[in-house]
PDB file of C-alpha atoms and ligand atoms in Angstrom:
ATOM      1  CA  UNK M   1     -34.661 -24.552 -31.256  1.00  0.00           C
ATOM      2  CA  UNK M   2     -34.265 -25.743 -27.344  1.00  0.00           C
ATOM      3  CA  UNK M   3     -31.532 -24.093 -25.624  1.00  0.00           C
ATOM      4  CA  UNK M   4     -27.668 -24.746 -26.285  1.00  0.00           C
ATOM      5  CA  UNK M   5     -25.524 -26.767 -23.938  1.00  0.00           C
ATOM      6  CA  UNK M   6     -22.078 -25.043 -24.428  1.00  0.00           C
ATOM      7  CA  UNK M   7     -19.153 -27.639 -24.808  1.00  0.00           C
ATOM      8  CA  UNK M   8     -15.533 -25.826 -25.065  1.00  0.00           C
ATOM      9  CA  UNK M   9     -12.403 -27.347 -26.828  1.00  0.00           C
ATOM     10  CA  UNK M  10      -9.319 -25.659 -25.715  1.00  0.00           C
ATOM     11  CA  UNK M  11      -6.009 -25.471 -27.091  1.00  0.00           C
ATOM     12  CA  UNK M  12      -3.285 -24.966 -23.890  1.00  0.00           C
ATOM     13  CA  UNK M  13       0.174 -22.970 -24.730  1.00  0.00           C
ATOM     14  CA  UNK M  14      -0.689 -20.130 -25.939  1.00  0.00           C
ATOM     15  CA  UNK M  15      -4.419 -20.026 -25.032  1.00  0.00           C
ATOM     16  CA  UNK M  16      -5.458 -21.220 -22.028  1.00  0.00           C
ATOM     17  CA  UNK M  17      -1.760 -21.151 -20.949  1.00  0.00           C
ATOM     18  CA  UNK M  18       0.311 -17.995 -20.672  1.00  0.00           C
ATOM     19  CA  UNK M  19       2.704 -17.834 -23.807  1.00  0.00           C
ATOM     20  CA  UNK M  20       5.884 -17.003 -21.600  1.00  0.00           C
ATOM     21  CA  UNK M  21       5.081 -18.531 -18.173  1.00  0.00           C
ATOM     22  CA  UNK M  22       2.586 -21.099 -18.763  1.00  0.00           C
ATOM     23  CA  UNK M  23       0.291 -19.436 -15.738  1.00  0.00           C
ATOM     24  CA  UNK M  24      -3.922 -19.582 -16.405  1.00  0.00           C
ATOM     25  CA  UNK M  25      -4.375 -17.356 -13.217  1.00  0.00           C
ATOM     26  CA  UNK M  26      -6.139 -14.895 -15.821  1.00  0.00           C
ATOM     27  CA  UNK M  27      -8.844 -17.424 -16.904  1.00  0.00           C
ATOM     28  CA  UNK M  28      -9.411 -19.172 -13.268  1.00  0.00           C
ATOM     29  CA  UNK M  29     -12.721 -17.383 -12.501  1.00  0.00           C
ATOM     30  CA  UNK M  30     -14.056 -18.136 -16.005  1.00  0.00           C
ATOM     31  CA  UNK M  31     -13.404 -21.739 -15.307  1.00  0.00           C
ATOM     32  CA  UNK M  32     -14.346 -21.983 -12.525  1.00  0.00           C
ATOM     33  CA  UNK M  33     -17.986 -20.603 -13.489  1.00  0.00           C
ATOM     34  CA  UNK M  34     -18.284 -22.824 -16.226  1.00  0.00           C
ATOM     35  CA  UNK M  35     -17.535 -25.749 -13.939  1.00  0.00           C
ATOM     36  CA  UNK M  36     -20.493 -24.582 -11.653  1.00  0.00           C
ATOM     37  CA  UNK M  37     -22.912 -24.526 -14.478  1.00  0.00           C
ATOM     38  CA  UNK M  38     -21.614 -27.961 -16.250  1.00  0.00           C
ATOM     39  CA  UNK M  39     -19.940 -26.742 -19.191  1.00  0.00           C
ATOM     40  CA  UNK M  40     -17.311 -29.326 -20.127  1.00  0.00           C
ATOM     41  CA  UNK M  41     -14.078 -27.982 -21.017  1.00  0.00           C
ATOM     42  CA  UNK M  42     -11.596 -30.184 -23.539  1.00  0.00           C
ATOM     43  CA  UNK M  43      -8.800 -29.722 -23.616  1.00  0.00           C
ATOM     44  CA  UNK M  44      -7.075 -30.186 -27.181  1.00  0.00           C
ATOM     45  CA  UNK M  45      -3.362 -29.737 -27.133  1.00  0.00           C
ATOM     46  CA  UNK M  46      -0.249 -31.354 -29.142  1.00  0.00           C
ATOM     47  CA  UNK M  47       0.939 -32.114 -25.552  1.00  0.00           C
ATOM     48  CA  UNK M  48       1.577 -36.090 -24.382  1.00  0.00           C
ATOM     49  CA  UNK M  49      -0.928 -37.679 -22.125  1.00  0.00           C
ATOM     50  CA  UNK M  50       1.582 -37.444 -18.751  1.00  0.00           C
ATOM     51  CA  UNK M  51       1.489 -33.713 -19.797  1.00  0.00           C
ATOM     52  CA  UNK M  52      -2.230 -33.280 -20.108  1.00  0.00           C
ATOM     53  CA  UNK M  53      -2.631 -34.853 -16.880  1.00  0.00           C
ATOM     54  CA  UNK M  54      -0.631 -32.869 -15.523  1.00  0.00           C
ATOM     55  CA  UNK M  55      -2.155 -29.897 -16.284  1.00  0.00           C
ATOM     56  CA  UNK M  56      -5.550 -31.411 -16.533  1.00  0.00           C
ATOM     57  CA  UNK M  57      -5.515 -31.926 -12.445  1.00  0.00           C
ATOM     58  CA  UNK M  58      -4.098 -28.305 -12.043  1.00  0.00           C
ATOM     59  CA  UNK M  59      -6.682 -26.880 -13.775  1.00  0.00           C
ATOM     60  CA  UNK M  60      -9.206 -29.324 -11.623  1.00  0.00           C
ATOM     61  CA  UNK M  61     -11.034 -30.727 -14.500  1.00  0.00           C
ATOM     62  CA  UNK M  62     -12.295 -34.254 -14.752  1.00  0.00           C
ATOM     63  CA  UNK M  63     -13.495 -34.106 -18.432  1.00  0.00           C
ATOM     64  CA  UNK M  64     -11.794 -36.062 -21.822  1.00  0.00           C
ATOM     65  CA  UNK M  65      -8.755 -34.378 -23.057  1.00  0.00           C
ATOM     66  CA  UNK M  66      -7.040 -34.431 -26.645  1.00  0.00           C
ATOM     67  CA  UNK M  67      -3.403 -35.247 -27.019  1.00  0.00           C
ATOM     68  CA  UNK M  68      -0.553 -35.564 -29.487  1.00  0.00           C
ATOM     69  CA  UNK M  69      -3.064 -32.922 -32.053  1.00  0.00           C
ATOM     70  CA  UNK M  70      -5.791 -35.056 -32.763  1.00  0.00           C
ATOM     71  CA  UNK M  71      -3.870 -38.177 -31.850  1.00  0.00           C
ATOM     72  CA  UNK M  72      -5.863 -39.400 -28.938  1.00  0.00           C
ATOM     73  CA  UNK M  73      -9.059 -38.695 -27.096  1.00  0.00           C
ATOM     74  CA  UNK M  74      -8.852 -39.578 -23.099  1.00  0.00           C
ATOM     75  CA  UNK M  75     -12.204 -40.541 -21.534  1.00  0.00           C
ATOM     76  CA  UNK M  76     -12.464 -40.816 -17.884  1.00  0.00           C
ATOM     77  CA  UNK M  77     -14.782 -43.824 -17.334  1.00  0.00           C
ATOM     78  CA  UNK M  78     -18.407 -42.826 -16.667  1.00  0.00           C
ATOM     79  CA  UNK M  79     -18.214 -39.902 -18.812  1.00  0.00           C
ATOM     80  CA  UNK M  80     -21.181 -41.070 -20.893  1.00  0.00           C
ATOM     81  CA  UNK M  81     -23.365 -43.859 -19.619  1.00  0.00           C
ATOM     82  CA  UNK M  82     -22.226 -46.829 -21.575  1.00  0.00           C
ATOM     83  CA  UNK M  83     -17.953 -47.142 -23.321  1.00  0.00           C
ATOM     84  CA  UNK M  84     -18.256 -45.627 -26.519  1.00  0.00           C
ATOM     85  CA  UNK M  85     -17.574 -47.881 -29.568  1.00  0.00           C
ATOM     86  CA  UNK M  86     -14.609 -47.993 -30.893  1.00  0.00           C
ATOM     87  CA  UNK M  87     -12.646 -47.188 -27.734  1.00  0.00           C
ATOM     88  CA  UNK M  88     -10.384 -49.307 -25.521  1.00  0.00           C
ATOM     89  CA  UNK M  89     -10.264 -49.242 -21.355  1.00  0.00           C
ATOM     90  CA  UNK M  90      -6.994 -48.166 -20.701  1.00  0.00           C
ATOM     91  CA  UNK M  91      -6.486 -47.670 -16.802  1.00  0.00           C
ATOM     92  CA  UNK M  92      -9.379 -44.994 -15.720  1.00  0.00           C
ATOM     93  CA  UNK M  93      -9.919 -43.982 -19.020  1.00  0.00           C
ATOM     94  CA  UNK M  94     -11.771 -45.129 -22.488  1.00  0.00           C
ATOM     95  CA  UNK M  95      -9.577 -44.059 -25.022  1.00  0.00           C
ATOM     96  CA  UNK M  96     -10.436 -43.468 -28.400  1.00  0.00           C
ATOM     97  CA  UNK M  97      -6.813 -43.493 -30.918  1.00  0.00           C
ATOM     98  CA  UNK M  98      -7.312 -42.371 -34.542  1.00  0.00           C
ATOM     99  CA  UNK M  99      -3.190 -42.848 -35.553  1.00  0.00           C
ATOM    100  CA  UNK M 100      -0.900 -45.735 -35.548  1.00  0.00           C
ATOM    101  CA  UNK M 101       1.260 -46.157 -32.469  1.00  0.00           C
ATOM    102  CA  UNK M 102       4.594 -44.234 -32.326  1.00  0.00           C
ATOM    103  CA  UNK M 103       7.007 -47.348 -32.873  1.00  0.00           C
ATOM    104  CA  UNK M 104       5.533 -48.046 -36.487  1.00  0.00           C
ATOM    105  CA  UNK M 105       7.682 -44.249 -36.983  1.00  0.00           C
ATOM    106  CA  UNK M 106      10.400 -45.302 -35.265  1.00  0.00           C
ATOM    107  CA  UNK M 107      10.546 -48.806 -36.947  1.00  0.00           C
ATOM    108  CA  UNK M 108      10.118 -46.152 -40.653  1.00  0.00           C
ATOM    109  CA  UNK M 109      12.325 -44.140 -39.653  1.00  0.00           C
ATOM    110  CA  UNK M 110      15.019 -46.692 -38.940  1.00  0.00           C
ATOM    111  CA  UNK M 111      14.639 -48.873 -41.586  1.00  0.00           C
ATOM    112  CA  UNK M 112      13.941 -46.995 -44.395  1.00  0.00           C
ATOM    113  CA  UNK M 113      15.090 -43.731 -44.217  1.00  0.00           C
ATOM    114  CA  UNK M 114      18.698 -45.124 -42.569  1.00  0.00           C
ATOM    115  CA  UNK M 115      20.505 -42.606 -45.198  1.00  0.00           C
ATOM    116  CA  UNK M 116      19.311 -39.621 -42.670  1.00  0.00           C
ATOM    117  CA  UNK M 117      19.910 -40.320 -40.176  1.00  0.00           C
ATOM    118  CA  UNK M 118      23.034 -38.499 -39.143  1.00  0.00           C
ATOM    119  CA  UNK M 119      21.298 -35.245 -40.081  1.00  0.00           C
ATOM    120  CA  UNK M 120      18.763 -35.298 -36.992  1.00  0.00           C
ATOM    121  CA  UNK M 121      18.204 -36.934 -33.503  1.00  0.00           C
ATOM    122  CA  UNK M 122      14.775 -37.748 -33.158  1.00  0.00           C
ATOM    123  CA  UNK M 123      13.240 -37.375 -29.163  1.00  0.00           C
ATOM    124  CA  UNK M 124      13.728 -40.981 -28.306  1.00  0.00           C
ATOM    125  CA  UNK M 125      17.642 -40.665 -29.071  1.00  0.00           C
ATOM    126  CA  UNK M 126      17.702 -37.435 -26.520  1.00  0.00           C
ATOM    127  CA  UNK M 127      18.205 -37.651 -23.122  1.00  0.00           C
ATOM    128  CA  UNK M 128      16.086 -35.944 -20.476  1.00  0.00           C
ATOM    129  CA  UNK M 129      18.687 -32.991 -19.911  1.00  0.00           C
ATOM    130  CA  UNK M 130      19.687 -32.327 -23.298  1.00  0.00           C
ATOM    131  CA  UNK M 131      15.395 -32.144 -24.531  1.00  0.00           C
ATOM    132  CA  UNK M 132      15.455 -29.745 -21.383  1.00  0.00           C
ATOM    133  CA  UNK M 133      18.552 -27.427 -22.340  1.00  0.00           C
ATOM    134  CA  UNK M 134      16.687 -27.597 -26.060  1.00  0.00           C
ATOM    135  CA  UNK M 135      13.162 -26.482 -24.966  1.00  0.00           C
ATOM    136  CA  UNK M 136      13.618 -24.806 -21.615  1.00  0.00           C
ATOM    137  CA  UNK M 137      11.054 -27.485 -19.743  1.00  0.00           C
ATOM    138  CA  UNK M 138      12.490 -28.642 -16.561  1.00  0.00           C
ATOM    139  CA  UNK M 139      13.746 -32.033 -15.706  1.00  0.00           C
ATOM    140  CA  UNK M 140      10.297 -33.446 -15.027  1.00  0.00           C
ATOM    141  CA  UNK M 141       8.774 -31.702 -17.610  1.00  0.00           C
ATOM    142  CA  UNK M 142      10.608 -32.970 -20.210  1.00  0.00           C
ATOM    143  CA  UNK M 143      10.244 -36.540 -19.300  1.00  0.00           C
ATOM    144  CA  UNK M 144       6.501 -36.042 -19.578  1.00  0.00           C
ATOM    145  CA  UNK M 145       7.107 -34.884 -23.028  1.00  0.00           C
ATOM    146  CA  UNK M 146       9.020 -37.409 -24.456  1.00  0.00           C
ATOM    147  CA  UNK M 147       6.268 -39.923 -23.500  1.00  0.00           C
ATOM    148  CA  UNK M 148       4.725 -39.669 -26.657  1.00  0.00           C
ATOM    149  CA  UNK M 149       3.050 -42.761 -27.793  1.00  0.00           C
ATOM    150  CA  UNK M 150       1.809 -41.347 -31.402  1.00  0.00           C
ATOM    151  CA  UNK M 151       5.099 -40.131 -33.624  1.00  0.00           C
ATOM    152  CA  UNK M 152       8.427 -38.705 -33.473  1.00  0.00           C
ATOM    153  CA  UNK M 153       9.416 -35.170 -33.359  1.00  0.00           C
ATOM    154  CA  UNK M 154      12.836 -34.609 -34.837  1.00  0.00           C
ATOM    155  CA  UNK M 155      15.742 -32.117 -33.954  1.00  0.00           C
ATOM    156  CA  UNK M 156      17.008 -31.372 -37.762  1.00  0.00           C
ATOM    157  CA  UNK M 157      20.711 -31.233 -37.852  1.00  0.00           C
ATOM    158  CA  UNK M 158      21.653 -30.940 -41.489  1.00  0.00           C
ATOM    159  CA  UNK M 159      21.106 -28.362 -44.244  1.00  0.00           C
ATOM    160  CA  UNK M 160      17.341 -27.145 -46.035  1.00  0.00           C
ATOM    161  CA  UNK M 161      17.818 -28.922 -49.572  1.00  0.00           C
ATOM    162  CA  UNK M 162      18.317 -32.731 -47.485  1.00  0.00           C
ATOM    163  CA  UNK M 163      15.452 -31.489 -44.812  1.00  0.00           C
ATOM    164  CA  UNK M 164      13.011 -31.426 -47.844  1.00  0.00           C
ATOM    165  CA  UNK M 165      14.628 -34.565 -49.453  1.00  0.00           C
ATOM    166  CA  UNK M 166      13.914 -36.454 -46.331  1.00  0.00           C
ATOM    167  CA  UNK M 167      10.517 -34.610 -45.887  1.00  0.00           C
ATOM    168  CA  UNK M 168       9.514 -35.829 -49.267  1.00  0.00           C
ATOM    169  CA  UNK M 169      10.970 -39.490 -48.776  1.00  0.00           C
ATOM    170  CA  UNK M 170       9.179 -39.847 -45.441  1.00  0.00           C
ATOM    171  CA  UNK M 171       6.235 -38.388 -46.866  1.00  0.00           C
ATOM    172  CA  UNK M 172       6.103 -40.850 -49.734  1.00  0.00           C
ATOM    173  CA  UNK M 173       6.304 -43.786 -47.071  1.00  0.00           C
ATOM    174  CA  UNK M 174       2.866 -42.439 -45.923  1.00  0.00           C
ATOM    175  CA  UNK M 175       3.791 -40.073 -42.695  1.00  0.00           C
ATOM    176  CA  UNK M 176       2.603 -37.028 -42.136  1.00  0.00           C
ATOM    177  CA  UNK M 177       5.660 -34.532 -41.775  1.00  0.00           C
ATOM    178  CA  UNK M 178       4.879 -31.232 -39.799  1.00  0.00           C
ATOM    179  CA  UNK M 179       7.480 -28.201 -39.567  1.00  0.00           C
ATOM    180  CA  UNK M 180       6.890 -27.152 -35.900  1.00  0.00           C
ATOM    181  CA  UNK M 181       8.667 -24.314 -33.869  1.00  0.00           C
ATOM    182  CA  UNK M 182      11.501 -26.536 -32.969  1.00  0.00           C
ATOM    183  CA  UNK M 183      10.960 -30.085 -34.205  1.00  0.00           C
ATOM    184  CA  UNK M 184       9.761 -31.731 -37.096  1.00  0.00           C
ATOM    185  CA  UNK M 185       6.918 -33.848 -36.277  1.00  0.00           C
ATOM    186  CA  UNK M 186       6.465 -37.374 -37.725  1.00  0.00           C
ATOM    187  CA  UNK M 187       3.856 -39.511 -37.379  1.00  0.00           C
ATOM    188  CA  UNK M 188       0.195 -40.375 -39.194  1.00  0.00           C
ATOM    189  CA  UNK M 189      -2.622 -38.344 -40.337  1.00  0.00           C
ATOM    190  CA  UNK M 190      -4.474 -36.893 -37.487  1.00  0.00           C
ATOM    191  CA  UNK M 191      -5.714 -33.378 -36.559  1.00  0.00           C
ATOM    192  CA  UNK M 192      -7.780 -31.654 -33.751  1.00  0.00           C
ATOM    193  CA  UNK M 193     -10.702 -31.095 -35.364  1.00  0.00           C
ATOM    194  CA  UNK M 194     -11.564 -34.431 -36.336  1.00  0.00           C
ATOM    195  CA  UNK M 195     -11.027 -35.642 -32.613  1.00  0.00           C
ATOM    196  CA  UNK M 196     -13.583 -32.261 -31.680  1.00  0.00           C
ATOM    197  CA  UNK M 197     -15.958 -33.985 -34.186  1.00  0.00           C
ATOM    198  CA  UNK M 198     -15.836 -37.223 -33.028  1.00  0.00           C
ATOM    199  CA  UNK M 199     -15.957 -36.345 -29.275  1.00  0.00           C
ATOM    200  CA  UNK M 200     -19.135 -33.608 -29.753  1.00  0.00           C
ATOM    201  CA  UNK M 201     -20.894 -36.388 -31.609  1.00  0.00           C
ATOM    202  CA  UNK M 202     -20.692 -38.835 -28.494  1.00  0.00           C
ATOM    203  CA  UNK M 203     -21.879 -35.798 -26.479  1.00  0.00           C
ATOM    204  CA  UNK M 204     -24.719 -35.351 -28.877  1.00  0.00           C
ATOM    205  CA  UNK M 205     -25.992 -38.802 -28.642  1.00  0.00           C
ATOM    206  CA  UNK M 206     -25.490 -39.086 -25.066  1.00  0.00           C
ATOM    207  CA  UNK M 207     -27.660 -35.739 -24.992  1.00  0.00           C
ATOM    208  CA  UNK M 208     -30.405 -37.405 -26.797  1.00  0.00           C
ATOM    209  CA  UNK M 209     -30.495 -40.787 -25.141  1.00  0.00           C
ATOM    210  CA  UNK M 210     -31.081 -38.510 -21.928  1.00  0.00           C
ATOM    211  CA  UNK M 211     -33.690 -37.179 -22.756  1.00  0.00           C
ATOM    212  CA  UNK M 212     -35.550 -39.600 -24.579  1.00  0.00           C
ATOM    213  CA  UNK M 213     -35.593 -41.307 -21.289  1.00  0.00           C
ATOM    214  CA  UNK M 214     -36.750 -38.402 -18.908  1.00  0.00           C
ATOM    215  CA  UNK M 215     -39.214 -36.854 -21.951  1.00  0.00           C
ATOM    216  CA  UNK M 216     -40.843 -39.317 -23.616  1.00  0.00           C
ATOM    217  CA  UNK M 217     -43.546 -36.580 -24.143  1.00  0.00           C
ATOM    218  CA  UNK M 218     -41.806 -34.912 -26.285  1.00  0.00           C
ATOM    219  CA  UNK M 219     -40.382 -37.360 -28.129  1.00  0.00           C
ATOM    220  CA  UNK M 220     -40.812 -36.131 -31.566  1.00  0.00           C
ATOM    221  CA  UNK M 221     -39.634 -32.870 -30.838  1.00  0.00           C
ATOM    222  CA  UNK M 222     -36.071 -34.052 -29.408  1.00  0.00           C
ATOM    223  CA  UNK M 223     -35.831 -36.672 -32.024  1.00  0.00           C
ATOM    224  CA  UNK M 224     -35.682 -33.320 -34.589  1.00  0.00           C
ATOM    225  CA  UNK M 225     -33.143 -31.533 -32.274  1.00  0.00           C
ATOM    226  CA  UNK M 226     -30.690 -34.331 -32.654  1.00  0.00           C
ATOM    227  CA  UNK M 227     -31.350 -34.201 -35.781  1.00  0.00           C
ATOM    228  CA  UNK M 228     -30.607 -31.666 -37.151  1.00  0.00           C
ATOM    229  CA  UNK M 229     -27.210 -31.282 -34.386  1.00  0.00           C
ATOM    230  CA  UNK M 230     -29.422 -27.907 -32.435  1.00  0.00           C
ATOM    231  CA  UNK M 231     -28.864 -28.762 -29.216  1.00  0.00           C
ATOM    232  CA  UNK M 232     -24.747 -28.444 -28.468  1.00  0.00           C
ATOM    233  CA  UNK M 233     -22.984 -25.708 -29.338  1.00  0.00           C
ATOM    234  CA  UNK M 234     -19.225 -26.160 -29.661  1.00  0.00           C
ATOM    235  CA  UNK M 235     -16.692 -23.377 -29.007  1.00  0.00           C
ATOM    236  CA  UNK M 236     -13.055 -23.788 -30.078  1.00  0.00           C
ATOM    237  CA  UNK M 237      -9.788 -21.902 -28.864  1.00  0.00           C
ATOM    238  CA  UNK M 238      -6.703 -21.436 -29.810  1.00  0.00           C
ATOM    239  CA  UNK M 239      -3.865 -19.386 -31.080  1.00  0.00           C
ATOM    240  CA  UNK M 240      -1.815 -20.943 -33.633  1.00  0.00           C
ATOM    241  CA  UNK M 241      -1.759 -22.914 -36.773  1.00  0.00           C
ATOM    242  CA  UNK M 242      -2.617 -26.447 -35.734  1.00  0.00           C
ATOM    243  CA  UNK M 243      -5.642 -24.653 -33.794  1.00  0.00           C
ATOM    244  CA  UNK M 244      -7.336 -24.348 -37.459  1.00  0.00           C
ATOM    245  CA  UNK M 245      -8.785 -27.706 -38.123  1.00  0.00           C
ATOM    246  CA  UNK M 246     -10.225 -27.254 -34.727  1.00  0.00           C
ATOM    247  CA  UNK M 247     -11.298 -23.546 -35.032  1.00  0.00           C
ATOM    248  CA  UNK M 248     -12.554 -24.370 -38.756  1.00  0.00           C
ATOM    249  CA  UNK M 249     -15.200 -27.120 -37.763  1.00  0.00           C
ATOM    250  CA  UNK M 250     -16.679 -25.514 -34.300  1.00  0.00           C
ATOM    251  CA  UNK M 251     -19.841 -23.705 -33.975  1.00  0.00           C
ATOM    252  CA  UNK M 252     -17.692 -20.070 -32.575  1.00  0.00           C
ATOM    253  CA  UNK M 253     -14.231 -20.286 -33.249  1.00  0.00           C
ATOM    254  CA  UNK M 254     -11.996 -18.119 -30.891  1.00  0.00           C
ATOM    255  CA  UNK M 255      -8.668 -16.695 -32.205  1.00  0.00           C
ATOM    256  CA  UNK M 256      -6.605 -16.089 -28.442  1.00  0.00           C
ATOM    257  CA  UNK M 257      -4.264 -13.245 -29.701  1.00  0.00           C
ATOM    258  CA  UNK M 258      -0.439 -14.350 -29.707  1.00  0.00           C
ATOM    259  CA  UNK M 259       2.418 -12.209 -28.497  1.00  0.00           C
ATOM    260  CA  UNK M 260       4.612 -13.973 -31.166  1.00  0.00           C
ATOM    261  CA  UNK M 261       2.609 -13.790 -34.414  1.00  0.00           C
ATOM    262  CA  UNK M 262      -0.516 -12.703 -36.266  1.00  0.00           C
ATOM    263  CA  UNK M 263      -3.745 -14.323 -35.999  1.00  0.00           C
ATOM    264  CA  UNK M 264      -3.359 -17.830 -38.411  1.00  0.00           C
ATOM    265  CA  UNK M 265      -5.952 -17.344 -41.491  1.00  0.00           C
ATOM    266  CA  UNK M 266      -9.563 -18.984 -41.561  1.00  0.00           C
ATOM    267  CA  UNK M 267     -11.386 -20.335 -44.195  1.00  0.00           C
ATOM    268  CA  UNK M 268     -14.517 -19.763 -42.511  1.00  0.00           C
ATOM    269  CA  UNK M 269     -15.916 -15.935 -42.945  1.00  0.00           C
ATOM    270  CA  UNK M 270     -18.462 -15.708 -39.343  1.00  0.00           C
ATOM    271  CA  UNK M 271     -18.992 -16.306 -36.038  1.00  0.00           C
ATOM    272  CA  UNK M 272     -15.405 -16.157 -35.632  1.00  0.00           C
ATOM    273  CA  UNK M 273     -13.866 -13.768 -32.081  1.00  0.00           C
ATOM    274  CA  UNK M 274     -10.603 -12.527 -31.949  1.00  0.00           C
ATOM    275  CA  UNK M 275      -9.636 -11.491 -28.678  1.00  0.00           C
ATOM    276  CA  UNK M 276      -8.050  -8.175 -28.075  1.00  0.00           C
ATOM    277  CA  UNK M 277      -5.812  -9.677 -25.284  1.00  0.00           C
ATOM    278  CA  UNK M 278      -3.252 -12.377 -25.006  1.00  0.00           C
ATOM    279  CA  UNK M 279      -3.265 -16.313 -23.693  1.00  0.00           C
ATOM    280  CA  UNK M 280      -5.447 -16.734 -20.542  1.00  0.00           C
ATOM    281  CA  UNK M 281      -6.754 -13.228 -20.344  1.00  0.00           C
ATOM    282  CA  UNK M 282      -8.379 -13.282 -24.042  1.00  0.00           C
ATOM    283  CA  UNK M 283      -9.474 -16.688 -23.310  1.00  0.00           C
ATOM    284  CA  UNK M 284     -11.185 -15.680 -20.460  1.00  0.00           C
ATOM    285  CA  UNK M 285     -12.800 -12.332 -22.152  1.00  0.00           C
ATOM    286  CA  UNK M 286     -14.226 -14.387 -24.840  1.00  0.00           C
ATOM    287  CA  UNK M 287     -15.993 -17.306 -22.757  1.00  0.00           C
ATOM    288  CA  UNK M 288     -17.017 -14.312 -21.250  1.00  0.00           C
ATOM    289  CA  UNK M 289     -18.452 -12.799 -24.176  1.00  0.00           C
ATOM    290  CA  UNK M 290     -20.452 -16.433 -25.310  1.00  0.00           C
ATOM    291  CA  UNK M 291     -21.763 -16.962 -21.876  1.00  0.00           C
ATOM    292  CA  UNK M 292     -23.596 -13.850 -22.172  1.00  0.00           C
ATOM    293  CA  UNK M 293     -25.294 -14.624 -25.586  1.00  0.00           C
ATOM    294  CA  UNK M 294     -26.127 -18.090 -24.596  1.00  0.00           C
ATOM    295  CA  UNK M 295     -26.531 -18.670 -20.620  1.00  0.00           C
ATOM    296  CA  UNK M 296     -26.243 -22.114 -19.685  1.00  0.00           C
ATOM    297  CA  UNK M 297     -28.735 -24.018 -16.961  1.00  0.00           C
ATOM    298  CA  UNK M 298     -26.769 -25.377 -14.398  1.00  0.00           C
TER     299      UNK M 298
HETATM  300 MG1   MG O 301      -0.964 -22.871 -28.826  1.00  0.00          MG
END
């Protein structure tokens, strides 16, 4: 087997941001060095595309990004050589959408599950200031996260036993209802691992067509490589449960220790690290620790 390009898929609060004060200082050096030898970094994050942006420039990246978990995958145009299928041009980026848009929940939620409605206020009933005195995000910051364009998350006002009756109503009507820290989250079926799978698969074949073109020599060879998926090497990072679907399908799955709770359970029994320090720091030691065992070629 050729050598492995690295390609990292990184989950933000938490991980690659500081739990408490959203700093990356820690893991600035590491990026930095995988910039310089080409590594792409992805980030995957439940955050809205004005906050990944955000971040995204901070962080001085000009790769795709993952929003909304799984919802979304944001291309910058000339990524790859050609658009990839099945995406859409959307101002500088190809974007690739594997949910229904965010007003089909609304348009649910209003019409047929009227009943609950005085038991919650969903994010598009709350204004600026009150999401900010909810979730501690400034003013600006919580304008970028109420742009969400792929579901609802939901302040729950009433009791358990009609939580779970709505839960189980809205469920029935064919959303997908996740308990979060905070909110409820409504909205379709997505997840960040299908979004890593789909992305690292454009990669792959944009690996391939490369170098069929520059090594026509060794055609056969490289033909097998794609084949049988040897030459990429996906990492994935994160530190809580919506990290899993992500963590379950990479090549090395990083668990980035969490000052708040345990380490989620895998499925998946190897090549798994679990860092011994928190957020940015742990990230940082473990892309660390894979650069070692597989140097890249700039
Ligand atoms: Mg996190």
């Amino acid at each position: 087997m050729g050598k492995l390009k690295l390609i990292v898929f990184s989950d933000l609060d938490g991980t690659l941001l500081d739990h408490c004060t959203y700093q990356f200082d820690a893991a600035k050096a590491t990026l930095e060095r995988l910039r310089t030898i080409n590594v792409p970094v992805i980030l995957n994050t439940s955050k809205t595309f004005a906050e990944v942006k955000e971040i995204h420039s901070a962080l001085k990246l000009d790769t795709p990004f993952i929003i909304e978990n799984g919802a979304a995958i944001y291309i910058p145009k000339g990524t790859f050589k050609q658009q990839p299928a099945d995406t859409k041009r959307v101002g500088d980026y190809w974007v690739k959408s594997f949910c229904v848009q965010r007003q089909h929940w609304l348009d649910l939620l209003s019409r047929k599950a009227a009943q609950y409605a005085p038991h919650y206020r969903g994010f598009s009933q709350l204004s600026d200031s009150t999401l900010s005195l909810l979730t501690g995000l400034t003013l600006q910051q919580a304008t970028r996260a109420k742009q969400r364009q792929y579901g609802e998350p939901i302040q729950w006002l009433g009791d358990e036993l009609t939580k779970t009756q709505f839960i189980q109503h809205l469920t029935k009507l064919g959303a997908t209802v996740v308990q979060g820290g905070r909110f409820i989250h409504v909205g379709g079926y997505c997840d960040k691992g299908q979004a890593l799978s789909w992305l690292t698969k454009k990669y792959q074949q944009s690996l391939t067509n490369e170098h069929l073109k520059t090594d026509h020599l060794n055609n056969d060879r490289l033909k097998n490589d794609a084949h049988n998926n040897g030459s990429i090497l996906t990492v994935a990072l994160g530190d809580g449960e919506n990290d899993n679907s992500m963590l379950e399908v990479a090549n090395v799955a990083v668990q980035v220790r969490s000052p708040a709770h345990d380490f989620p359970s895998l499925h998946r029994q190897s090549k798994i690290i679990q860092t011994l320090q928190y957020g940015p720091e742990g990230w940082a030691q473990a892309m660390q620790q894979i650069l070692s065992a597989h140097p890249q070629q700039n």
